[in-house]
XYZ file of N, CA and C in Angstrom:
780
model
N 102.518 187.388 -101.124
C 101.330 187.374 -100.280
C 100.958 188.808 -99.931
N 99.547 189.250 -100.135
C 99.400 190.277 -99.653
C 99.014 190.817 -97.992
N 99.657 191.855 -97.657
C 99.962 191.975 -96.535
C 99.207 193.464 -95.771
N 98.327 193.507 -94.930
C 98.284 194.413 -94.179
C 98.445 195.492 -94.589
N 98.356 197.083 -95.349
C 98.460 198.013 -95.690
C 99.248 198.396 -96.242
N 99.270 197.319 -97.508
C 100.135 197.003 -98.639
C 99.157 197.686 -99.710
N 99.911 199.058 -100.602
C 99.756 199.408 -101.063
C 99.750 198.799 -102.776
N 98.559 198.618 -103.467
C 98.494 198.034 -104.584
C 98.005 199.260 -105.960
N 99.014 199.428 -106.731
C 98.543 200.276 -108.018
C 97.817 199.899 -109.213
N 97.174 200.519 -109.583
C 96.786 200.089 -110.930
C 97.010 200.826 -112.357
N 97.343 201.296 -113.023
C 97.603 201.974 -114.097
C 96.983 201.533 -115.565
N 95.528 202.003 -115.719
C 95.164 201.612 -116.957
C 94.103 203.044 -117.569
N 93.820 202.678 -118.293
C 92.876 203.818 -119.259
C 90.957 203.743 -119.298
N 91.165 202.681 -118.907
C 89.233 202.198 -119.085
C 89.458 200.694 -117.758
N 87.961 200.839 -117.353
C 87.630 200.181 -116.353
C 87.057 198.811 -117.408
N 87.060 197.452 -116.490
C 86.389 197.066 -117.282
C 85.030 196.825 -118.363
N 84.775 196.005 -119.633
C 84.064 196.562 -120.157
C 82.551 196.283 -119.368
N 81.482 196.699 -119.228
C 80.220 196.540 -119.094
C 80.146 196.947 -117.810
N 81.335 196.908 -117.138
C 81.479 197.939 -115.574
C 81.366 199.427 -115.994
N 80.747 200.243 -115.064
C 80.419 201.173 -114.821
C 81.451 201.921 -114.411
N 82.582 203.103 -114.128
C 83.596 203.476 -114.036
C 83.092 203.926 -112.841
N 84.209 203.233 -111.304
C 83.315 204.273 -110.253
C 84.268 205.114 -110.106
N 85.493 205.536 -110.870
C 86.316 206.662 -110.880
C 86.393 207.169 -112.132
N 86.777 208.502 -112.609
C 87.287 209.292 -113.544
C 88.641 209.423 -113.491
N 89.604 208.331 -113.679
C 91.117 208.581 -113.616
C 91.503 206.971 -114.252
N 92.548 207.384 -114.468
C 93.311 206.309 -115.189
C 94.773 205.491 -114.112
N 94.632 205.921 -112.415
C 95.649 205.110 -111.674
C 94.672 204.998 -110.349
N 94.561 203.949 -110.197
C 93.734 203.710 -108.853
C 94.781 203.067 -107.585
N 94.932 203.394 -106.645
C 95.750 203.248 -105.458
C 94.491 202.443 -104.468
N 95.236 201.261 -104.510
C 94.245 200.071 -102.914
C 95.108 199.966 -101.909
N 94.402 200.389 -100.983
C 95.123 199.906 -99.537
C 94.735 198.415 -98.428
N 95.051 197.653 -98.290
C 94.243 196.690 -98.049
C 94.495 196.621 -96.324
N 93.335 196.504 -95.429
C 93.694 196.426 -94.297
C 92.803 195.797 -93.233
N 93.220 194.756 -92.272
C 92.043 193.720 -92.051
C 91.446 193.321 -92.760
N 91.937 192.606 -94.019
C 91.774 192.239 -95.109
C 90.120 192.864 -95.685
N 90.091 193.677 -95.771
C 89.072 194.473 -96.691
C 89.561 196.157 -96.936
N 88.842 196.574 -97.472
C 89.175 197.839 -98.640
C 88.798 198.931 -98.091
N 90.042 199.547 -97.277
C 89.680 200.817 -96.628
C 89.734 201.946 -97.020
N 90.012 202.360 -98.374
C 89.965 203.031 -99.421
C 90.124 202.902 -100.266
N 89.781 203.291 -101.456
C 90.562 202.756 -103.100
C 90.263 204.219 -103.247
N 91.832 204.945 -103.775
C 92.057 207.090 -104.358
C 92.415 206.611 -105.399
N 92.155 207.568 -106.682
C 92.296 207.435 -107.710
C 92.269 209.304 -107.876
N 93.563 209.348 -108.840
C 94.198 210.706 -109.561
C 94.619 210.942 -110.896
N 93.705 211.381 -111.321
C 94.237 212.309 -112.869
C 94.431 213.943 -112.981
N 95.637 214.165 -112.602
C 96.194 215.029 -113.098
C 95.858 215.354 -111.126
N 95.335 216.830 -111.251
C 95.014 217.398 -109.855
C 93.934 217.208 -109.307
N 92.999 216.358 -110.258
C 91.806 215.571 -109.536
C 91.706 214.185 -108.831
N 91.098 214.041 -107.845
C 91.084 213.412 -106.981
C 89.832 212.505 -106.801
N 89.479 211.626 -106.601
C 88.277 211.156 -106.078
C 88.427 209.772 -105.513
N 87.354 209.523 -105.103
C 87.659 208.408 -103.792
C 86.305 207.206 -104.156
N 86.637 206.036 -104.499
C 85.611 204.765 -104.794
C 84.921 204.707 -103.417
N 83.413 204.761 -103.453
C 82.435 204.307 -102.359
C 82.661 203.098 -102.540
N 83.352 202.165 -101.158
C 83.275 200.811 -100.909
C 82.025 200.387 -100.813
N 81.169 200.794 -100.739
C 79.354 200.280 -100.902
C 79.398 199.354 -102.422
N 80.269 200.142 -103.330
C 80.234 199.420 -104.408
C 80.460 198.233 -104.969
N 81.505 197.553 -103.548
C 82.347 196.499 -103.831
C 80.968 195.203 -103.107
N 80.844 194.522 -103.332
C 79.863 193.690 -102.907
C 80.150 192.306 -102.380
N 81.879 191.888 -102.564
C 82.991 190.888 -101.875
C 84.061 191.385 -102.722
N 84.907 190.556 -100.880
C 86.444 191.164 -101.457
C 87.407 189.474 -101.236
N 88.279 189.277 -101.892
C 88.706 187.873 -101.804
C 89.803 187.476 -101.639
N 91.073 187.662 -100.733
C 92.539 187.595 -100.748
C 92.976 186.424 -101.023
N 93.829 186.150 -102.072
C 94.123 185.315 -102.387
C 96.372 185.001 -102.313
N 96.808 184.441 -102.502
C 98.497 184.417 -102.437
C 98.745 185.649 -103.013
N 98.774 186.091 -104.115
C 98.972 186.854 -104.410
C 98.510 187.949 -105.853
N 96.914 187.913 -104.870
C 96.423 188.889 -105.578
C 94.865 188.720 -105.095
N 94.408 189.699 -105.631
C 93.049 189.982 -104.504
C 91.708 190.240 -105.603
N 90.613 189.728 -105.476
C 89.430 189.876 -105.938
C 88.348 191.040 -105.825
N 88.282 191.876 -106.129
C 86.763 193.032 -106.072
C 85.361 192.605 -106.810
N 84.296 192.070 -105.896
C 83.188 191.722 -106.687
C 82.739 192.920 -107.036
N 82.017 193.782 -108.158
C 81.317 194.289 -108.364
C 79.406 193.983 -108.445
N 78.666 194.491 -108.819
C 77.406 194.406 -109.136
C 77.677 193.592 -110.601
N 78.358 194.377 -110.994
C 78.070 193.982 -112.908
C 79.759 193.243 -113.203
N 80.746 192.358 -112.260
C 81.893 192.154 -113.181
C 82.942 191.975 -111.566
N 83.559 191.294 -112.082
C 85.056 191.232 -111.216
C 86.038 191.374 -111.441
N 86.894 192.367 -110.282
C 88.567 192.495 -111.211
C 89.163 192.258 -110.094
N 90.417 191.463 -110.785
C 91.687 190.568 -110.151
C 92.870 191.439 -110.257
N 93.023 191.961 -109.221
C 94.294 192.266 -109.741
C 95.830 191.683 -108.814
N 97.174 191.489 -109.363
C 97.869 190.620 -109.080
C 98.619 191.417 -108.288
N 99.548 191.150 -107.442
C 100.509 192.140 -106.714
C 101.555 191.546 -107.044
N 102.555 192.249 -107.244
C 104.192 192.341 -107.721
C 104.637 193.510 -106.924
N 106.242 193.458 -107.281
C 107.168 194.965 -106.442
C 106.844 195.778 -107.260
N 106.430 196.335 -108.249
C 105.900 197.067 -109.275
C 105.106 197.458 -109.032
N 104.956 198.910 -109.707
C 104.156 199.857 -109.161
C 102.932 199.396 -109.981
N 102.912 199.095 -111.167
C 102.044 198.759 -112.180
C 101.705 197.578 -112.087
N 100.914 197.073 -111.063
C 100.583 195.872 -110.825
C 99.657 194.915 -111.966
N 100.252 193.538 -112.030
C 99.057 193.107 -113.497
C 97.716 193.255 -113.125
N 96.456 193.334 -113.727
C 95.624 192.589 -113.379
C 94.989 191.490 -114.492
N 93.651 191.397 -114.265
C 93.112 190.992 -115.115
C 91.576 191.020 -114.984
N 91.034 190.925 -115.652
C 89.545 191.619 -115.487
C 88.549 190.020 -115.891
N 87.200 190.080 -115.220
C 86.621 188.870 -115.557
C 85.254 189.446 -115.911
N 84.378 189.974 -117.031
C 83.156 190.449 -116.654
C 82.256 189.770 -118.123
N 81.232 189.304 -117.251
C 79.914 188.388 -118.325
C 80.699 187.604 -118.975
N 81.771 186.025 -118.401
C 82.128 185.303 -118.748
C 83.445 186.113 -119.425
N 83.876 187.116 -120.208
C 84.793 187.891 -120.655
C 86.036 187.869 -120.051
N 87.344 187.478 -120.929
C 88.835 188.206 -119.886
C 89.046 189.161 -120.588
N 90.096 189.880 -120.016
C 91.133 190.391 -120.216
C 92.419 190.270 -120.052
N 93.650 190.885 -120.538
C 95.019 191.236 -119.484
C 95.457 192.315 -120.218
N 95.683 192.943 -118.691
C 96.358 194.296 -119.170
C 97.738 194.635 -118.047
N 98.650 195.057 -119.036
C 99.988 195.393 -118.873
C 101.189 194.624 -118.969
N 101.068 192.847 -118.386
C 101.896 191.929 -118.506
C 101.675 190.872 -118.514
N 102.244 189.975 -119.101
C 101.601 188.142 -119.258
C 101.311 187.792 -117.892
N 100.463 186.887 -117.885
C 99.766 185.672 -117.125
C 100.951 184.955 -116.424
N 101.579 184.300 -117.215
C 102.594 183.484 -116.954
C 103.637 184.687 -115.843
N 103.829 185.878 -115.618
C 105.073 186.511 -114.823
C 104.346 186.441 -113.555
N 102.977 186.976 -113.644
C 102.378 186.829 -112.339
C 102.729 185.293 -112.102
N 102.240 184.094 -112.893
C 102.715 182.241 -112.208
C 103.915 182.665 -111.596
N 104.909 182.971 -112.152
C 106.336 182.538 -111.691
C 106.503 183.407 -110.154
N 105.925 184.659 -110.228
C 106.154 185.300 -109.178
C 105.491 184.721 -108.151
N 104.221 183.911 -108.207
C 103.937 183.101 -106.926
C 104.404 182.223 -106.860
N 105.366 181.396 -107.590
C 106.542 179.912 -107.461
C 106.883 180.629 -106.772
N 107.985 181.662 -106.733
C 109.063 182.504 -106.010
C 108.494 182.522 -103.950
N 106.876 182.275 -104.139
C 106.385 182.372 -102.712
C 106.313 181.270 -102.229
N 106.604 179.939 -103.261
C 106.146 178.616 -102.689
C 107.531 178.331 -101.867
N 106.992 177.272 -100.913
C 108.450 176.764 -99.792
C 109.320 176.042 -100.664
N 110.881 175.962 -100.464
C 111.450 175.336 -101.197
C 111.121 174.050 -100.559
N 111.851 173.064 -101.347
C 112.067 171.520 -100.901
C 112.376 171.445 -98.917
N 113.333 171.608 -99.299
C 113.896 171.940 -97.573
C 113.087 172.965 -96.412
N 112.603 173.914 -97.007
C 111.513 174.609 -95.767
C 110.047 173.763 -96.066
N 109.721 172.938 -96.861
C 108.654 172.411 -96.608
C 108.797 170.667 -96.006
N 109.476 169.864 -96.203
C 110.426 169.177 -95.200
C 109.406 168.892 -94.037
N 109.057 167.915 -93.325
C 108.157 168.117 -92.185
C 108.620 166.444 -91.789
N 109.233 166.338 -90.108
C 108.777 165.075 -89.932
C 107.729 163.969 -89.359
N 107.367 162.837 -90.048
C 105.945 162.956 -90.090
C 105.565 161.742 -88.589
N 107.071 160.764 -88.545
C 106.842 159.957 -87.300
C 107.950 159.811 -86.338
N 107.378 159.604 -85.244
C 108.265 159.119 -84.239
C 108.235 158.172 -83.527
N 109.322 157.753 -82.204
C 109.362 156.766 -81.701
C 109.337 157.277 -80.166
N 108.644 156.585 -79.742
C 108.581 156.819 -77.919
C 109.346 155.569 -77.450
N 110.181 155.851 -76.605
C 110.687 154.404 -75.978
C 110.956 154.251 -74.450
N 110.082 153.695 -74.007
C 110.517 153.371 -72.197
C 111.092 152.681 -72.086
N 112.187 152.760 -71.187
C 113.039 152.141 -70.617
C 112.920 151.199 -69.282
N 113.401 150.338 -68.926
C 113.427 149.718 -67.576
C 114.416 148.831 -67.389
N 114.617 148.858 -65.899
C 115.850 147.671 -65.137
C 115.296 146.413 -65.667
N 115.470 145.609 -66.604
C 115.039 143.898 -66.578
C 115.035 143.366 -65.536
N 116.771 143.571 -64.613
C 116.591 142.852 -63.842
C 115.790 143.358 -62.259
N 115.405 144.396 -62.272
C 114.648 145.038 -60.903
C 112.865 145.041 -61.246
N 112.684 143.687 -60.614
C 111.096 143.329 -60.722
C 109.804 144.359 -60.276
N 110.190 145.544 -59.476
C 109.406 146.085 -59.643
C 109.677 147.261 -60.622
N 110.737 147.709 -61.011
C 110.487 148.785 -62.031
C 110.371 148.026 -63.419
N 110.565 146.418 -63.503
C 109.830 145.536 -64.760
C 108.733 145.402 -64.934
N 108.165 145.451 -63.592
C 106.188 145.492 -63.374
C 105.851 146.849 -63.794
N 106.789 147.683 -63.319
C 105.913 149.119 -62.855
C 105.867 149.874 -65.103
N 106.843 149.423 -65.380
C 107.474 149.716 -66.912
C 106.149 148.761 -67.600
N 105.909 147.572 -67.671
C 104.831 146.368 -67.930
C 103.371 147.052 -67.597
N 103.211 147.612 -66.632
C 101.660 148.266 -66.063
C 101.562 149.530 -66.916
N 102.283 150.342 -67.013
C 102.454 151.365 -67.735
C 101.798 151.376 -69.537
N 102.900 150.312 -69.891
C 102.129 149.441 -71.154
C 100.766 148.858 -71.403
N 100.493 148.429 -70.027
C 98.952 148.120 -70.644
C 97.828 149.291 -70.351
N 98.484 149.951 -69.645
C 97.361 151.446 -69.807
C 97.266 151.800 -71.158
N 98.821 151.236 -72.194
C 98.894 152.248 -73.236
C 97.839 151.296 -73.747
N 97.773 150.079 -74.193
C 97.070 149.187 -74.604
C 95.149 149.587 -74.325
N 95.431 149.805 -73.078
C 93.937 149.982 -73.242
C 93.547 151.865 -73.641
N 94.235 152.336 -73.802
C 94.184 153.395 -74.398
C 94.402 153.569 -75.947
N 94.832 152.407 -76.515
C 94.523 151.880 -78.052
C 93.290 151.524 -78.208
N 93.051 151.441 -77.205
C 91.060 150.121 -77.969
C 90.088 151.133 -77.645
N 90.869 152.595 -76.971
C 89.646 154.084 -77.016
C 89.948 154.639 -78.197
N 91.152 154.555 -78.843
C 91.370 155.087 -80.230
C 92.368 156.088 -79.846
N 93.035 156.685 -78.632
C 93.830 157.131 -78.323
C 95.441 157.523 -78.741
N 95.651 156.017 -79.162
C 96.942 155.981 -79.326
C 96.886 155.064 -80.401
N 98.234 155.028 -81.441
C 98.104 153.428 -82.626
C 98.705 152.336 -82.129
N 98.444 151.173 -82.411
C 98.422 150.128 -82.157
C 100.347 149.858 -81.740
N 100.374 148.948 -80.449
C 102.106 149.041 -79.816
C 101.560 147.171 -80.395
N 102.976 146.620 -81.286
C 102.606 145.642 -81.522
C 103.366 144.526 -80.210
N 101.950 143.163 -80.222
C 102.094 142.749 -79.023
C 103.521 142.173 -78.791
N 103.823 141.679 -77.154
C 104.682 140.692 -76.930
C 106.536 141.380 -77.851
N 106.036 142.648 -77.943
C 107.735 143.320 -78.632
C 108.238 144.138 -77.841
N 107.831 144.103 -76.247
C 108.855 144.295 -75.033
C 110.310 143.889 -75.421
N 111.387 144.528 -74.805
C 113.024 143.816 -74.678
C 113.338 143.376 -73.417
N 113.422 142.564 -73.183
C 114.398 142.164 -71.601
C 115.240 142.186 -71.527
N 115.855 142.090 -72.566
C 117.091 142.426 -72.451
C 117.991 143.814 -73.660
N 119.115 144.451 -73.644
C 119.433 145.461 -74.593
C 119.176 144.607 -76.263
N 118.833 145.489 -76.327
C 118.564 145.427 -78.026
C 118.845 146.279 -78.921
N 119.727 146.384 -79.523
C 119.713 147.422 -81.040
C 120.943 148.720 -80.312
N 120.846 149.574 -79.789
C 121.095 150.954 -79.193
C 120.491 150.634 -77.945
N 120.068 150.239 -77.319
C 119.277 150.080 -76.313
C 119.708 149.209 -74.751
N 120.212 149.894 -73.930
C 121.358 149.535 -73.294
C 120.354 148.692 -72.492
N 119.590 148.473 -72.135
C 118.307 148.052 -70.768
C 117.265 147.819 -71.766
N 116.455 147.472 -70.366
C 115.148 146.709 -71.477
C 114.562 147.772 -71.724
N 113.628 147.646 -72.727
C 112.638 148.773 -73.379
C 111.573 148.268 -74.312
N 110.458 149.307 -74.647
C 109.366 149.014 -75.492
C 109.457 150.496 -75.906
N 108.884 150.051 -77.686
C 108.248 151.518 -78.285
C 106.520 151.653 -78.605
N 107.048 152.937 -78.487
C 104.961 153.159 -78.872
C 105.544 153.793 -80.475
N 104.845 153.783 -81.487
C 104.949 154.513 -82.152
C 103.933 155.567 -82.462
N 104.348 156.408 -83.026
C 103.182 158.218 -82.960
C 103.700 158.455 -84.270
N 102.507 158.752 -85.168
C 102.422 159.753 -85.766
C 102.361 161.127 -85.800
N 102.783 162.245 -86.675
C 102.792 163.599 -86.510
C 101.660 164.095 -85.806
N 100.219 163.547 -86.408
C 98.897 163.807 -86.096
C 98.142 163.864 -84.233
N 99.572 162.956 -83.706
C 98.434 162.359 -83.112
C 99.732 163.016 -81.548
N 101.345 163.354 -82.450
C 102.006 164.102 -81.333
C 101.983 164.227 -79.785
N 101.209 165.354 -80.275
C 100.908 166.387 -78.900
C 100.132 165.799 -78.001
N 99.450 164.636 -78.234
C 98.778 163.876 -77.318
C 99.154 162.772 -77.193
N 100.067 162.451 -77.407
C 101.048 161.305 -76.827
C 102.131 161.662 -76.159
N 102.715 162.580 -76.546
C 103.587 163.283 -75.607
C 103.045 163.944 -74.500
N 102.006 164.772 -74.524
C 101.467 165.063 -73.025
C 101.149 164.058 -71.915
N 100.698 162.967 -72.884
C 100.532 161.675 -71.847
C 101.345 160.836 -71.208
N 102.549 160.599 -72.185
C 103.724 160.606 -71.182
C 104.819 161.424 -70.601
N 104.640 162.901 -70.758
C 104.822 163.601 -69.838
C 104.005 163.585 -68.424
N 103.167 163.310 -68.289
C 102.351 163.227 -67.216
C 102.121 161.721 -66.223
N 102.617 160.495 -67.607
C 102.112 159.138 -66.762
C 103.595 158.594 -66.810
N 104.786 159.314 -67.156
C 105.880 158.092 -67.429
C 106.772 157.669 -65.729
N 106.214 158.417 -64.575
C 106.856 157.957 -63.952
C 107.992 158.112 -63.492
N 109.032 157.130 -63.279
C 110.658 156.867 -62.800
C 110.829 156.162 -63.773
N 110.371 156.156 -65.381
C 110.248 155.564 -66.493
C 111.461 156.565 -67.180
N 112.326 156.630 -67.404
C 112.746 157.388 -68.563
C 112.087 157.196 -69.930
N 111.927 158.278 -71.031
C 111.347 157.959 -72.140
C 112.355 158.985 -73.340
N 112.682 158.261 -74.196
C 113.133 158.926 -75.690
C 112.503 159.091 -76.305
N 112.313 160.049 -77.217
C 111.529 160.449 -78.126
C 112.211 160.953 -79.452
N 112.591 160.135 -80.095
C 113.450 160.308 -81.606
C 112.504 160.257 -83.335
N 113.027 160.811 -83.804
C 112.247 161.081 -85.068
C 112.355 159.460 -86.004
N 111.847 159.682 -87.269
C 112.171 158.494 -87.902
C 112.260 159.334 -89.381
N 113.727 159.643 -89.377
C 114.124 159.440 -91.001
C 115.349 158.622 -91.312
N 115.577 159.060 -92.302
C 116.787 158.344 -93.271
C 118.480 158.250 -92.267
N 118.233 158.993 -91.713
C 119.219 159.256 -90.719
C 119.043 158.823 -89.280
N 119.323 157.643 -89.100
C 119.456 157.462 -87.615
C 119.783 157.228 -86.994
N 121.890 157.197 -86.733
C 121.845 157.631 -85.469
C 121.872 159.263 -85.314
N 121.671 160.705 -86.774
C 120.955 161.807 -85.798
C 119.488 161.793 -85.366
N 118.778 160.244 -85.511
C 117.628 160.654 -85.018
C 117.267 160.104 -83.905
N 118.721 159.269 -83.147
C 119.024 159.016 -81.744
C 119.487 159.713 -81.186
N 120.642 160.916 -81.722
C 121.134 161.664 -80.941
C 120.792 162.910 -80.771
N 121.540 163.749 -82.087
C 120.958 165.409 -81.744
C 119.731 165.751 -82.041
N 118.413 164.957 -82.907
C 117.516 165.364 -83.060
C 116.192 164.645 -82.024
N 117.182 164.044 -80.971
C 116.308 163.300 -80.156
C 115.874 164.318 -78.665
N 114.929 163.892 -77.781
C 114.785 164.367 -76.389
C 114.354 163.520 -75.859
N 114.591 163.833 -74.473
C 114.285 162.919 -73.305
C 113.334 163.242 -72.480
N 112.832 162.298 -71.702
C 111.961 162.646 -70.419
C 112.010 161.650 -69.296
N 112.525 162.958 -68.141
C 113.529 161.718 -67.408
C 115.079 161.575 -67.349
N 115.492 161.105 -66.924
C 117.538 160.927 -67.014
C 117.485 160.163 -67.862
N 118.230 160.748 -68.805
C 118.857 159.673 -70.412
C 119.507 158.312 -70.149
N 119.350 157.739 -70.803
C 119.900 156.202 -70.555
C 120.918 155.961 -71.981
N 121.916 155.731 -71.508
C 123.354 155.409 -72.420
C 122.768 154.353 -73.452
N 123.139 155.311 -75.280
C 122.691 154.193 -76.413
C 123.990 153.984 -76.993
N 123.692 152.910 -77.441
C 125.386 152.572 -78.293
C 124.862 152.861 -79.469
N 125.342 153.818 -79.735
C 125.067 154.532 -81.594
C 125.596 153.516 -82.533
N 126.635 152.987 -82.378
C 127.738 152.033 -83.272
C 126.502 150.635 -83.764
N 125.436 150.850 -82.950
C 124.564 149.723 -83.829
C 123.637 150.242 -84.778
N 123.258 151.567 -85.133
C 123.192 151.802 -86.032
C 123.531 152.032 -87.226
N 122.948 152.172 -88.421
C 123.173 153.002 -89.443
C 123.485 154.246 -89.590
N 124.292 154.417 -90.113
C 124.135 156.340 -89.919
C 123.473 156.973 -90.883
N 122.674 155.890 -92.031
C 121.957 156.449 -93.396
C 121.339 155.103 -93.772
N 120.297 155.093 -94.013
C 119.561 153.943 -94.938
C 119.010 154.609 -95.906
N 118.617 153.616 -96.981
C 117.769 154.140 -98.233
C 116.235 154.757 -98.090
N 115.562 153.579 -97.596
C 114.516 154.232 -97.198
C 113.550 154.368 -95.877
N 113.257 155.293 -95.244
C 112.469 155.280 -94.167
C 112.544 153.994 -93.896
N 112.379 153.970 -92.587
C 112.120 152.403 -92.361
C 110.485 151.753 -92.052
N 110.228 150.967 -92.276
C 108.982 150.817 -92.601
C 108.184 150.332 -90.789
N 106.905 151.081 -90.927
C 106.373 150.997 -89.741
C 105.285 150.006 -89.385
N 105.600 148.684 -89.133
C 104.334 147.871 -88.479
C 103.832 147.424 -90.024
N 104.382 146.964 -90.555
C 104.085 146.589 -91.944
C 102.761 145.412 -91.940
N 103.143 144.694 -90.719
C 101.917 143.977 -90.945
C 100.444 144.423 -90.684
N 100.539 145.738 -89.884
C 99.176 146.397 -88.967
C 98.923 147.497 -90.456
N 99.868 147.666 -91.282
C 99.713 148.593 -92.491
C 99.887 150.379 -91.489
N 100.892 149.898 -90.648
C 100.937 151.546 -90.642
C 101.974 152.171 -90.842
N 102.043 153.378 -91.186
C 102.971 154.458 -90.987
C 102.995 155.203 -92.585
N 103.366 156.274 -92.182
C 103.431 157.061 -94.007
C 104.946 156.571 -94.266
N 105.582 155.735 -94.028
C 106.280 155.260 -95.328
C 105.988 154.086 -95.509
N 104.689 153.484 -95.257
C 104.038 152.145 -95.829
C 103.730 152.573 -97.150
N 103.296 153.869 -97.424
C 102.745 154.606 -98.100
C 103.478 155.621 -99.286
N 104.849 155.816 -99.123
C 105.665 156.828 -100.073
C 106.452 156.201 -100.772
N 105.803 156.767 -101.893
C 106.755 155.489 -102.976
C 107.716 156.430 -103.510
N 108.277 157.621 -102.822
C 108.855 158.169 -103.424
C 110.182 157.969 -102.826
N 110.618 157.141 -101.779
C 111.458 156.929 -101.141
C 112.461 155.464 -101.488
């Protein structure tokens, strides 16, 4: 990626063809900064001269390598650790390449792509309130809570909590009664602010959903509120695939990944 007053070389003999040479030298030095062209020096031998940026008419940063429109032609040139950077020239439909294959510049921008593991992202989660079953008003107060969320589904707010799938009693990991909302990545930060702000004397978990879950009950989980004791031992500690979300409402991205 090119960077901030990252020095780019060029080393060739002729400008491209039907371009006009706006230097007399055969190594042109770019400095790139606030992504446009705060000089381009060029030296042959003990002469010196300096490209009028008036000339350039767009400039185009790209991963790794940068565009100069001219009047009459465009040149690409690629950035590498090399002083002799590739380019390649584009003028009246015309290529070129000069100094090194096409293909070294490809590989050198693989080398910039994220691997498997830094690109990795998780895409859903689970919200879960808790409540006393047996203490009727924190069963009401946990129940009222829910239908705010409900009517905050039919503004488009939140995705659909499927009906009547309250617990009264422990279920699964779930020592006390509870309900989940489920959230997508998208929609996060505004579901979590909202029950940061409306949950109350509600405790709430907030655990991921992958392949792994009891770490996505335990260390990759947070709370809001005093934690409430899960029995991990009813989970899995690995399933095959995501587990599937609301299959009948058609949601969640692993309704959707068939790569799993």
């Amino acid at each position: 990626m090119l960077q901030n007053g990252e020095n780019i070389i060029w080393k060739g003999t002729t400008w491209p063809m039907g371009m006009c040479s706006p230097l007399c030298c055969s190594t042109v030095k770019w400095r790139i900064t606030n992504k446009r062209i705060d000089y381009v020096r060029g030296c042959c031998g003990s002469t010196e001269s300096t490209l009028d940026v008036r000339l350039i008419t767009d400039l185009q940063l790209h991963r790794s390598c940068f565009q100069l429109m001219f009047g009459r032609g465009t040149l690409t040139i690629y950035s590498n650790d090399r002083t002799d950077s590739q380019i390649r020239i584009s003028t009246y439909g015309m290529k070129r390449t000069y100094h090194k294959l096409r293909e070294e510049c490809l590989s050198k921008e693989d080398d910039n792509l994220l691997s498997k593991a830094e690109a990795e992202e998780i895409k859903e989660y689970h919200f879960h309130v808790y409540f006393l079953q047996d203490n009727k008003q924190n069963r009401a107060s946990a129940l009222a809570l829910r239908e705010k969320i409900f009517k905050l589904i039919e503004k488009g707010f939140f995705h659909p909590v499927p009906l009547d799938t309250y617990n009264d009693s422990p279920r699964g990991p779930h020592s006390i009664g509870s309900y989940e909302v489920w959230c997508p990545k998208e929609h996060f930060s505004r579901v979590y602010s909202w029950f940061a702000l409306h949950h109350g004397v509600h405790s709430i978990l907030i655990h991921p959903l992958t392949q792994y879950e009891v770490l996505d009950h335990s260390d990759r989980s947070a709370w809001m509120g005093k934690p409430v004791p899960l029995d991990l031992s009813k989970l899995p500690e690995y399933v095959d695939k995501i587990p599937l979300q609301y299959p009948e409402l058609g949601l969640g991205y692993s309704n959707n990944d068939k790569t799993k």
